[in-house]
């Protein structure tokens, strides 16, 4: 959490209005981002397009919410006068971003929030709303005891790797549009995301009592969680359950930030069942070499299918794309292959997006059947694995 030097005696003498704080522009921008992002994703309640501001006990608190999740950020700052208000979050953030890197004063005067520099050369006045109109349960938030803690850096890394594999379409099964948090009694959390055609899994060790707990949070909540993670401290996780013992809300707490999110109802399938085992065919490939080759071959692929043929041989991988309107393209790259030489048709983006997030220079591509699931992994990124379905031949 940032700490700001005490305000000067002169500024304290000049205090007035219902709420007044002094804070560096770049720090105000930083704590506004996540709550404002939450408010921008609101599509139903007009009041939630506003963020809640509270100046009290030497802290500025900013709260933003939508029907799925809420974010509360707080920071120690110079509170000259205490107070609270609602203001349009998106507009306030844009204004703060436009300020030079200097101290900003925010002062509430009746129904206006004045945002200005100390010399008064830059000043904006924004309309506010009464805090009585904002849902009180969001401001007060949920308070629960955490059942586990894990490293912020690991959770951020895991969310970054798997989140792109969740589904944009929640009509098939809503749980596929979110991220599964699967806690096991081996003190390992599995993050899982799938759109039914590909799947990412990332393992993270957690501290706390060993539990068997699983829930799916919305992708938007996972995105904002990923944004705020990255500090050196831990993130604590707690849950609120209904009378039947089902998780209904999850609370993520890290220094200066709380995120409370609902969960997506439904049963996430047994994802481990589709991970191919005892692989008969395994290729060893260079990440950069294949990535560069796919960028070239993508120039000629049929954009309706993204179909690319991958032909494995003992020492090479032959890549080919045919476009009936434009022509064709091919490339041969080095490969170490163990198994029966064969070829697979893939949506090339399924392979390329794995290469975008995997760590290390070398990865492995394994499969048993050419029309069955392929497994992708790297010994340099041992906690991450990826599974994708090929296209049918013909």
Short mmCIF file of C-alpha atoms in Angstrom, two decimals:
data_model
loop_
_atom_site.label_atom_id
_atom_site.label_comp_id
_atom_site.label_asym_id
_atom_site.label_seq_id
_atom_site.Cartn_x
_atom_site.Cartn_y
_atom_site.Cartn_z
CA UNK A 1 0.00 0.00 0.00
CA UNK A 2 1.27 3.48 -0.86
CA UNK A 3 1.92 5.95 1.94
CA UNK A 4 1.91 9.69 1.36
CA UNK A 5 3.74 12.36 3.30
CA UNK A 6 1.58 14.32 5.78
CA UNK A 7 -0.12 17.38 4.37
CA UNK A 8 1.42 20.72 5.23
CA UNK A 9 0.05 22.88 8.04
CA UNK A 10 -0.98 25.52 5.49
CA UNK A 11 -3.14 23.01 3.62
CA UNK A 12 -4.77 21.91 6.85
CA UNK A 13 -5.63 25.51 7.69
CA UNK A 14 -7.27 25.89 4.29
CA UNK A 15 -9.52 22.86 4.79
CA UNK A 16 -13.16 23.31 3.92
CA UNK A 17 -16.12 21.59 2.30
CA UNK A 18 -17.64 18.22 3.09
CA UNK A 19 -14.75 16.07 1.87
CA UNK A 20 -11.24 17.00 0.92
CA UNK A 21 -8.20 14.89 0.15
CA UNK A 22 -4.75 15.58 -1.26
CA UNK A 23 -3.14 12.82 -3.32
CA UNK A 24 -0.58 12.47 -6.14
CA UNK A 25 -2.26 12.12 -9.54
CA UNK A 26 -0.49 8.87 -10.48
CA UNK A 27 -1.48 7.20 -7.21
CA UNK A 28 -5.10 8.28 -7.53
CA UNK A 29 -5.12 6.91 -11.07
CA UNK A 30 -3.73 3.58 -9.84
CA UNK A 31 -6.38 3.01 -7.18
CA UNK A 32 -9.22 4.13 -9.44
CA UNK A 33 -8.50 1.66 -12.26
CA UNK A 34 -9.92 -1.57 -10.83
CA UNK A 35 -13.09 -0.08 -9.26
CA UNK A 36 -13.79 1.91 -12.43
CA UNK A 37 -13.29 -1.20 -14.57
CA UNK A 38 -15.90 -2.94 -12.42
CA UNK A 39 -18.34 -0.05 -12.84
CA UNK A 40 -17.82 0.04 -16.62
CA UNK A 41 -18.89 -3.60 -16.92
CA UNK A 42 -22.29 -2.83 -15.40
CA UNK A 43 -25.04 -3.29 -17.98
CA UNK A 44 -28.21 -3.19 -15.88
CA UNK A 45 -28.10 -0.76 -12.93
CA UNK A 46 -27.45 2.89 -13.80
CA UNK A 47 -26.32 3.72 -10.26
CA UNK A 48 -23.43 1.26 -10.58
CA UNK A 49 -21.84 3.33 -13.35
CA UNK A 50 -20.75 5.53 -10.43
CA UNK A 51 -17.97 4.75 -7.96
CA UNK A 52 -18.19 5.33 -4.24
CA UNK A 53 -15.54 7.57 -2.66
CA UNK A 54 -14.94 7.76 1.08
CA UNK A 55 -12.34 9.84 2.92
CA UNK A 56 -12.04 8.79 6.55
CA UNK A 57 -9.43 7.89 9.17
CA UNK A 58 -6.56 8.97 6.94
CA UNK A 59 -7.65 6.73 4.06
CA UNK A 60 -9.29 7.16 0.68
CA UNK A 61 -11.55 4.24 -0.25
CA UNK A 62 -12.86 3.70 -3.80
CA UNK A 63 -15.57 1.11 -4.52
CA UNK A 64 -16.87 0.04 -7.93
CA UNK A 65 -19.30 -2.75 -8.73
CA UNK A 66 -21.50 -4.53 -11.22
CA UNK A 67 -24.00 -7.35 -10.66
CA UNK A 68 -21.23 -9.99 -10.83
CA UNK A 69 -18.46 -8.54 -8.65
CA UNK A 70 -17.24 -5.52 -6.69
CA UNK A 71 -13.80 -4.01 -6.08
CA UNK A 72 -12.75 -1.94 -3.08
CA UNK A 73 -9.38 -0.15 -3.14
CA UNK A 74 -7.97 1.87 -0.27
CA UNK A 75 -4.88 3.94 0.34
CA UNK A 76 -3.41 6.01 3.14
CA UNK A 77 -3.52 9.64 2.12
CA UNK A 78 -3.95 13.17 3.40
CA UNK A 79 -7.57 13.45 4.46
CA UNK A 80 -8.18 17.09 5.21
CA UNK A 81 -11.94 16.74 5.66
CA UNK A 82 -13.88 13.49 5.95
CA UNK A 83 -16.83 12.65 3.74
CA UNK A 84 -18.27 10.35 1.08
CA UNK A 85 -19.89 10.69 -2.33
CA UNK A 86 -20.73 9.01 -5.64
CA UNK A 87 -19.21 10.15 -8.91
CA UNK A 88 -19.17 8.86 -12.48
CA UNK A 89 -16.09 6.62 -12.35
CA UNK A 90 -15.16 6.52 -16.03
CA UNK A 91 -15.15 10.31 -16.32
CA UNK A 92 -13.19 10.83 -13.09
CA UNK A 93 -10.49 8.38 -14.21
CA UNK A 94 -10.14 10.05 -17.62
CA UNK A 95 -9.76 13.45 -15.96
CA UNK A 96 -7.16 12.19 -13.47
CA UNK A 97 -5.17 10.58 -16.30
CA UNK A 98 -5.07 13.95 -18.07
CA UNK A 99 -3.50 15.73 -15.08
CA UNK A 100 0.27 16.26 -14.96
CA UNK A 101 2.22 14.26 -12.36
CA UNK A 102 1.45 16.50 -9.43
CA UNK A 103 -0.70 16.53 -6.31
CA UNK A 104 -4.44 16.59 -6.91
CA UNK A 105 -6.99 18.00 -4.52
CA UNK A 106 -10.47 16.49 -4.50
CA UNK A 107 -13.05 18.51 -2.62
CA UNK A 108 -16.77 17.95 -2.26
CA UNK A 109 -18.82 21.14 -2.37
CA UNK A 110 -22.54 20.46 -2.13
CA UNK A 111 -23.38 18.34 -5.21
CA UNK A 112 -20.07 18.88 -7.03
CA UNK A 113 -16.73 17.14 -6.67
CA UNK A 114 -13.98 19.63 -7.48
CA UNK A 115 -10.78 18.08 -8.82
CA UNK A 116 -7.95 20.58 -9.12
CA UNK A 117 -4.26 21.39 -8.76
CA UNK A 118 -2.97 23.30 -5.76
CA UNK A 119 -2.33 26.43 -7.84
CA UNK A 120 -5.87 26.28 -9.26
CA UNK A 121 -4.69 26.40 -12.87
CA UNK A 122 -6.42 23.08 -13.63
CA UNK A 123 -9.89 22.47 -12.24
CA UNK A 124 -12.81 20.18 -13.05
CA UNK A 125 -16.16 19.98 -11.25
CA UNK A 126 -18.13 16.74 -11.54
CA UNK A 127 -21.76 16.15 -10.65
CA UNK A 128 -22.23 13.76 -7.73
CA UNK A 129 -25.05 11.64 -6.36
CA UNK A 130 -26.12 10.93 -2.80
CA UNK A 131 -24.50 7.84 -1.31
CA UNK A 132 -27.94 6.82 -0.07
CA UNK A 133 -28.70 5.69 -3.63
CA UNK A 134 -25.80 3.18 -3.67
CA UNK A 135 -26.41 -0.40 -2.43
CA UNK A 136 -25.13 -0.40 1.14
CA UNK A 137 -24.15 -4.07 1.06
CA UNK A 138 -21.59 -3.25 -1.64
CA UNK A 139 -20.03 -0.44 0.39
CA UNK A 140 -19.84 -2.54 3.53
CA UNK A 141 -18.73 -5.64 1.54
CA UNK A 142 -18.52 -9.21 2.76
CA UNK A 143 -16.18 -10.12 5.60
CA UNK A 144 -15.13 -13.77 5.92
CA UNK A 145 -12.19 -15.65 7.33
CA UNK A 146 -9.84 -16.82 4.57
CA UNK A 147 -9.31 -20.55 4.20
CA UNK A 148 -6.06 -20.24 2.26
CA UNK A 149 -3.29 -17.93 1.05
CA UNK A 150 -1.13 -18.09 -2.05
CA UNK A 151 1.51 -16.00 -3.74
CA UNK A 152 0.16 -13.09 -5.76
CA UNK A 153 2.75 -13.63 -8.47
CA UNK A 154 1.73 -17.26 -8.99
CA UNK A 155 -1.99 -16.51 -9.15
CA UNK A 156 -1.35 -13.69 -11.62
CA UNK A 157 0.80 -15.98 -13.77
CA UNK A 158 -1.81 -18.73 -13.71
CA UNK A 159 -4.71 -16.46 -14.61
CA UNK A 160 -2.73 -14.97 -17.47
CA UNK A 161 -1.99 -18.41 -18.90
CA UNK A 162 -5.43 -20.02 -18.69
CA UNK A 163 -7.93 -17.16 -18.98
CA UNK A 164 -7.76 -16.89 -22.78
CA UNK A 165 -9.06 -20.46 -23.09
CA UNK A 166 -12.44 -19.80 -21.46
CA UNK A 167 -15.51 -19.54 -23.68
CA UNK A 168 -17.02 -16.30 -24.96
CA UNK A 169 -20.35 -18.10 -25.31
CA UNK A 170 -22.16 -18.98 -22.08
CA UNK A 171 -25.18 -20.56 -23.79
CA UNK A 172 -23.60 -24.04 -24.06
CA UNK A 173 -22.70 -24.33 -20.39
CA UNK A 174 -22.25 -21.14 -18.33
CA UNK A 175 -19.35 -22.60 -16.31
CA UNK A 176 -17.20 -22.65 -19.45
CA UNK A 177 -17.36 -18.84 -19.56
CA UNK A 178 -15.48 -18.60 -16.25
CA UNK A 179 -12.36 -19.85 -14.48
CA UNK A 180 -12.50 -22.93 -12.27
CA UNK A 181 -10.68 -22.74 -8.92
CA UNK A 182 -10.21 -26.38 -7.91
CA UNK A 183 -8.63 -26.70 -4.44
CA UNK A 184 -7.44 -30.18 -3.51
CA UNK A 185 -6.39 -31.69 -0.20
CA UNK A 186 -2.82 -31.97 -1.53
CA UNK A 187 -2.60 -28.19 -0.93
CA UNK A 188 -2.54 -27.52 -4.66
CA UNK A 189 -4.97 -25.23 -6.47
CA UNK A 190 -5.75 -26.04 -10.10
CA UNK A 191 -6.89 -23.13 -12.26
CA UNK A 192 -8.82 -24.43 -15.26
CA UNK A 193 -10.40 -22.73 -18.27
CA UNK A 194 -11.94 -24.34 -21.34
CA UNK A 195 -14.19 -23.55 -24.29
CA UNK A 196 -14.69 -27.32 -24.90
CA UNK A 197 -12.19 -27.27 -27.80
CA UNK A 198 -9.08 -26.42 -25.78
CA UNK A 199 -8.19 -26.21 -22.11
CA UNK A 200 -5.52 -24.67 -19.92
CA UNK A 201 -4.60 -25.98 -16.45
CA UNK A 202 -2.21 -24.27 -14.02
CA UNK A 203 -1.17 -25.63 -10.60
CA UNK A 204 -0.39 -23.41 -7.59
CA UNK A 205 0.64 -24.46 -4.09
CA UNK A 206 -1.44 -22.85 -1.36
CA UNK A 207 -0.95 -22.51 2.40
CA UNK A 208 -3.68 -23.11 4.95
CA UNK A 209 -5.86 -26.05 5.89
CA UNK A 210 -6.01 -28.73 3.21
CA UNK A 211 -9.46 -28.57 1.60
CA UNK A 212 -11.47 -29.98 -1.26
CA UNK A 213 -13.29 -26.93 -2.58
CA UNK A 214 -14.17 -25.81 -6.10
CA UNK A 215 -16.00 -22.88 -7.64
CA UNK A 216 -16.13 -21.01 -10.95
CA UNK A 217 -15.75 -17.23 -11.03
CA UNK A 218 -16.78 -15.05 -14.01
CA UNK A 219 -14.03 -14.22 -16.51
CA UNK A 220 -14.54 -10.49 -15.98
CA UNK A 221 -13.88 -10.90 -12.26
CA UNK A 222 -10.79 -13.00 -13.04
CA UNK A 223 -9.54 -10.28 -15.41
CA UNK A 224 -9.77 -7.53 -12.80
CA UNK A 225 -8.19 -9.85 -10.22
CA UNK A 226 -5.28 -10.45 -12.58
CA UNK A 227 -4.92 -6.69 -13.06
CA UNK A 228 -4.50 -5.93 -9.33
CA UNK A 229 -2.20 -8.86 -8.54
CA UNK A 230 1.56 -8.59 -8.69
CA UNK A 231 2.74 -7.42 -5.29
CA UNK A 232 5.13 -9.32 -3.07
CA UNK A 233 2.55 -10.21 -0.42
CA UNK A 234 0.00 -13.03 -0.42
CA UNK A 235 -3.60 -13.04 -1.57
CA UNK A 236 -6.07 -14.48 0.92
CA UNK A 237 -9.18 -16.30 -0.31
CA UNK A 238 -12.41 -16.83 1.60
CA UNK A 239 -15.86 -18.08 0.64
CA UNK A 240 -19.46 -17.48 1.68
CA UNK A 241 -21.76 -20.49 1.45
CA UNK A 242 -25.53 -20.84 1.30
CA UNK A 243 -27.57 -22.94 3.70
CA UNK A 244 -26.92 -26.03 1.58
CA UNK A 245 -23.15 -25.59 1.81
CA UNK A 246 -22.68 -24.37 -1.75
CA UNK A 247 -20.24 -21.54 -2.42
CA UNK A 248 -22.14 -18.39 -3.48
CA UNK A 249 -19.52 -15.65 -3.07
CA UNK A 250 -15.71 -15.55 -3.06
CA UNK A 251 -13.56 -12.86 -1.45
CA UNK A 252 -10.00 -12.14 -2.60
CA UNK A 253 -8.02 -9.91 -0.24
CA UNK A 254 -4.59 -8.43 -0.86
CA UNK A 255 -2.88 -5.34 0.43
CA UNK A 256 -5.13 -2.37 -0.27
CA UNK A 257 -7.66 -4.27 -2.43
CA UNK A 258 -10.71 -6.48 -1.87
CA UNK A 259 -12.60 -8.22 -4.67
CA UNK A 260 -15.91 -9.89 -3.91
CA UNK A 261 -17.41 -11.98 -6.69
CA UNK A 262 -20.39 -14.21 -7.24
CA UNK A 263 -19.83 -17.68 -8.64
CA UNK A 264 -21.25 -19.26 -11.78
CA UNK A 265 -23.76 -21.96 -10.91
CA UNK A 266 -23.35 -25.38 -12.46
CA UNK A 267 -21.08 -28.40 -12.41
CA UNK A 268 -17.69 -28.15 -14.07
CA UNK A 269 -16.99 -31.48 -15.84
CA UNK A 270 -14.19 -33.86 -14.91
CA UNK A 271 -11.50 -32.03 -16.86
CA UNK A 272 -8.75 -34.53 -16.00
CA UNK A 273 -10.59 -37.22 -17.97
CA UNK A 274 -9.76 -35.56 -21.30
CA UNK A 275 -6.02 -35.14 -20.63
CA UNK A 276 -4.34 -37.86 -22.74
CA UNK A 277 -2.16 -40.27 -20.78
CA UNK A 278 0.61 -42.74 -21.74
CA UNK A 279 1.35 -40.81 -24.90
CA UNK A 280 2.34 -42.87 -27.93
CA UNK A 281 3.56 -39.94 -30.03
CA UNK A 282 5.64 -37.04 -28.68
CA UNK A 283 7.30 -34.22 -30.62
CA UNK A 284 9.95 -31.91 -29.17
CA UNK A 285 9.88 -28.45 -30.73
CA UNK A 286 11.37 -24.99 -30.32
CA UNK A 287 8.77 -22.44 -29.20
CA UNK A 288 10.15 -19.51 -31.18
CA UNK A 289 10.74 -21.54 -34.35
CA UNK A 290 7.18 -22.85 -34.51
CA UNK A 291 5.69 -19.51 -33.49
CA UNK A 292 7.51 -17.72 -36.31
CA UNK A 293 6.49 -20.41 -38.80
CA UNK A 294 2.83 -20.10 -37.82
CA UNK A 295 2.92 -16.33 -38.26
CA UNK A 296 4.12 -16.87 -41.82
CA UNK A 297 1.70 -19.67 -42.65
CA UNK A 298 -1.22 -17.65 -41.23
CA UNK A 299 -0.88 -15.28 -44.20
CA UNK A 300 -2.41 -17.90 -46.51
CA UNK A 301 -4.81 -19.89 -44.29
CA UNK A 302 -8.54 -20.08 -44.92
CA UNK A 303 -9.89 -17.66 -42.30
CA UNK A 304 -13.13 -19.61 -41.93
CA UNK A 305 -11.37 -22.69 -40.53
CA UNK A 306 -7.77 -21.64 -39.78
CA UNK A 307 -6.92 -25.17 -40.89
CA UNK A 308 -3.21 -26.05 -40.96
CA UNK A 309 -1.71 -29.50 -41.51
CA UNK A 310 1.11 -30.63 -39.19
CA UNK A 311 2.99 -33.68 -40.51
CA UNK A 312 5.37 -35.25 -37.98
CA UNK A 313 8.45 -37.18 -39.03
CA UNK A 314 11.47 -38.35 -37.07
CA UNK A 315 13.51 -35.16 -37.53
CA UNK A 316 11.18 -32.58 -39.09
CA UNK A 317 7.71 -31.09 -38.83
CA UNK A 318 6.08 -30.15 -42.14
CA UNK A 319 3.52 -27.36 -41.90
CA UNK A 320 1.09 -26.71 -44.74
CA UNK A 321 -1.99 -24.57 -45.38
CA UNK A 322 -4.24 -24.62 -48.45
CA UNK A 323 -6.60 -21.80 -49.37
CA UNK A 324 -8.83 -22.57 -52.35
CA UNK A 325 -9.14 -18.87 -53.18
CA UNK A 326 -5.57 -17.71 -52.57
CA UNK A 327 -3.23 -20.66 -52.97
CA UNK A 328 -1.06 -22.53 -50.46
CA UNK A 329 1.96 -22.23 -48.21
CA UNK A 330 4.32 -24.65 -46.49
CA UNK A 331 7.34 -24.72 -44.22
CA UNK A 332 9.62 -27.38 -42.75
CA UNK A 333 11.14 -26.92 -39.28
CA UNK A 334 13.37 -29.12 -37.07
CA UNK A 335 11.63 -31.57 -34.78
CA UNK A 336 12.49 -34.57 -32.62
CA UNK A 337 9.63 -37.04 -32.93
CA UNK A 338 9.06 -40.32 -31.15
CA UNK A 339 6.19 -42.43 -32.45
CA UNK A 340 4.51 -43.37 -35.73
CA UNK A 341 4.91 -40.62 -38.39
CA UNK A 342 1.53 -39.07 -39.12
CA UNK A 343 -0.23 -35.76 -39.64
CA UNK A 344 -2.82 -33.72 -37.75
CA UNK A 345 -5.11 -30.91 -38.90
CA UNK A 346 -5.39 -28.07 -36.39
CA UNK A 347 -6.87 -24.63 -36.09
CA UNK A 348 -3.43 -23.02 -36.03
CA UNK A 349 -4.56 -20.42 -33.47
CA UNK A 350 -5.06 -23.21 -30.93
CA UNK A 351 -1.35 -23.97 -31.17
CA UNK A 352 -0.20 -20.37 -31.51
CA UNK A 353 -2.06 -19.18 -28.41
CA UNK A 354 -0.35 -21.85 -26.32
CA UNK A 355 3.02 -20.68 -27.65
CA UNK A 356 2.12 -17.12 -26.63
CA UNK A 357 1.84 -18.01 -22.94
CA UNK A 358 4.16 -20.97 -22.32
CA UNK A 359 7.51 -20.29 -20.63
CA UNK A 360 10.75 -21.77 -21.93
CA UNK A 361 12.48 -22.35 -25.25
CA UNK A 362 11.35 -25.93 -25.85
CA UNK A 363 7.95 -27.62 -25.53
CA UNK A 364 6.42 -31.04 -26.08
CA UNK A 365 3.41 -31.95 -28.22
CA UNK A 366 1.97 -35.36 -27.47
CA UNK A 367 -1.01 -37.36 -28.76
CA UNK A 368 -2.32 -40.88 -29.06
CA UNK A 369 -4.82 -40.53 -31.92
CA UNK A 370 -4.68 -37.98 -34.73
CA UNK A 371 -8.32 -37.02 -34.14
CA UNK A 372 -8.05 -37.22 -30.37
CA UNK A 373 -6.87 -34.55 -27.91
CA UNK A 374 -3.27 -33.31 -28.04
CA UNK A 375 -1.34 -32.41 -24.91
CA UNK A 376 1.15 -29.52 -24.88
CA UNK A 377 3.61 -28.79 -22.08
CA UNK A 378 7.12 -27.58 -21.26
CA UNK A 379 9.58 -28.85 -18.65
CA UNK A 380 10.50 -25.18 -18.15
CA UNK A 381 6.87 -24.39 -17.22
CA UNK A 382 6.05 -27.48 -15.21
CA UNK A 383 2.88 -26.16 -13.53
CA UNK A 384 1.13 -25.42 -16.83
CA UNK A 385 -0.38 -27.82 -19.33
CA UNK A 386 -2.64 -27.33 -22.31
CA UNK A 387 -4.98 -29.66 -24.16
CA UNK A 388 -6.53 -28.95 -27.57
CA UNK A 389 -8.74 -30.83 -30.01
CA UNK A 390 -7.65 -31.14 -33.66
CA UNK A 391 -9.84 -30.70 -36.71
CA UNK A 392 -11.24 -33.78 -38.39
CA UNK A 393 -9.46 -35.09 -41.44
CA UNK A 394 -11.05 -34.78 -44.84
#
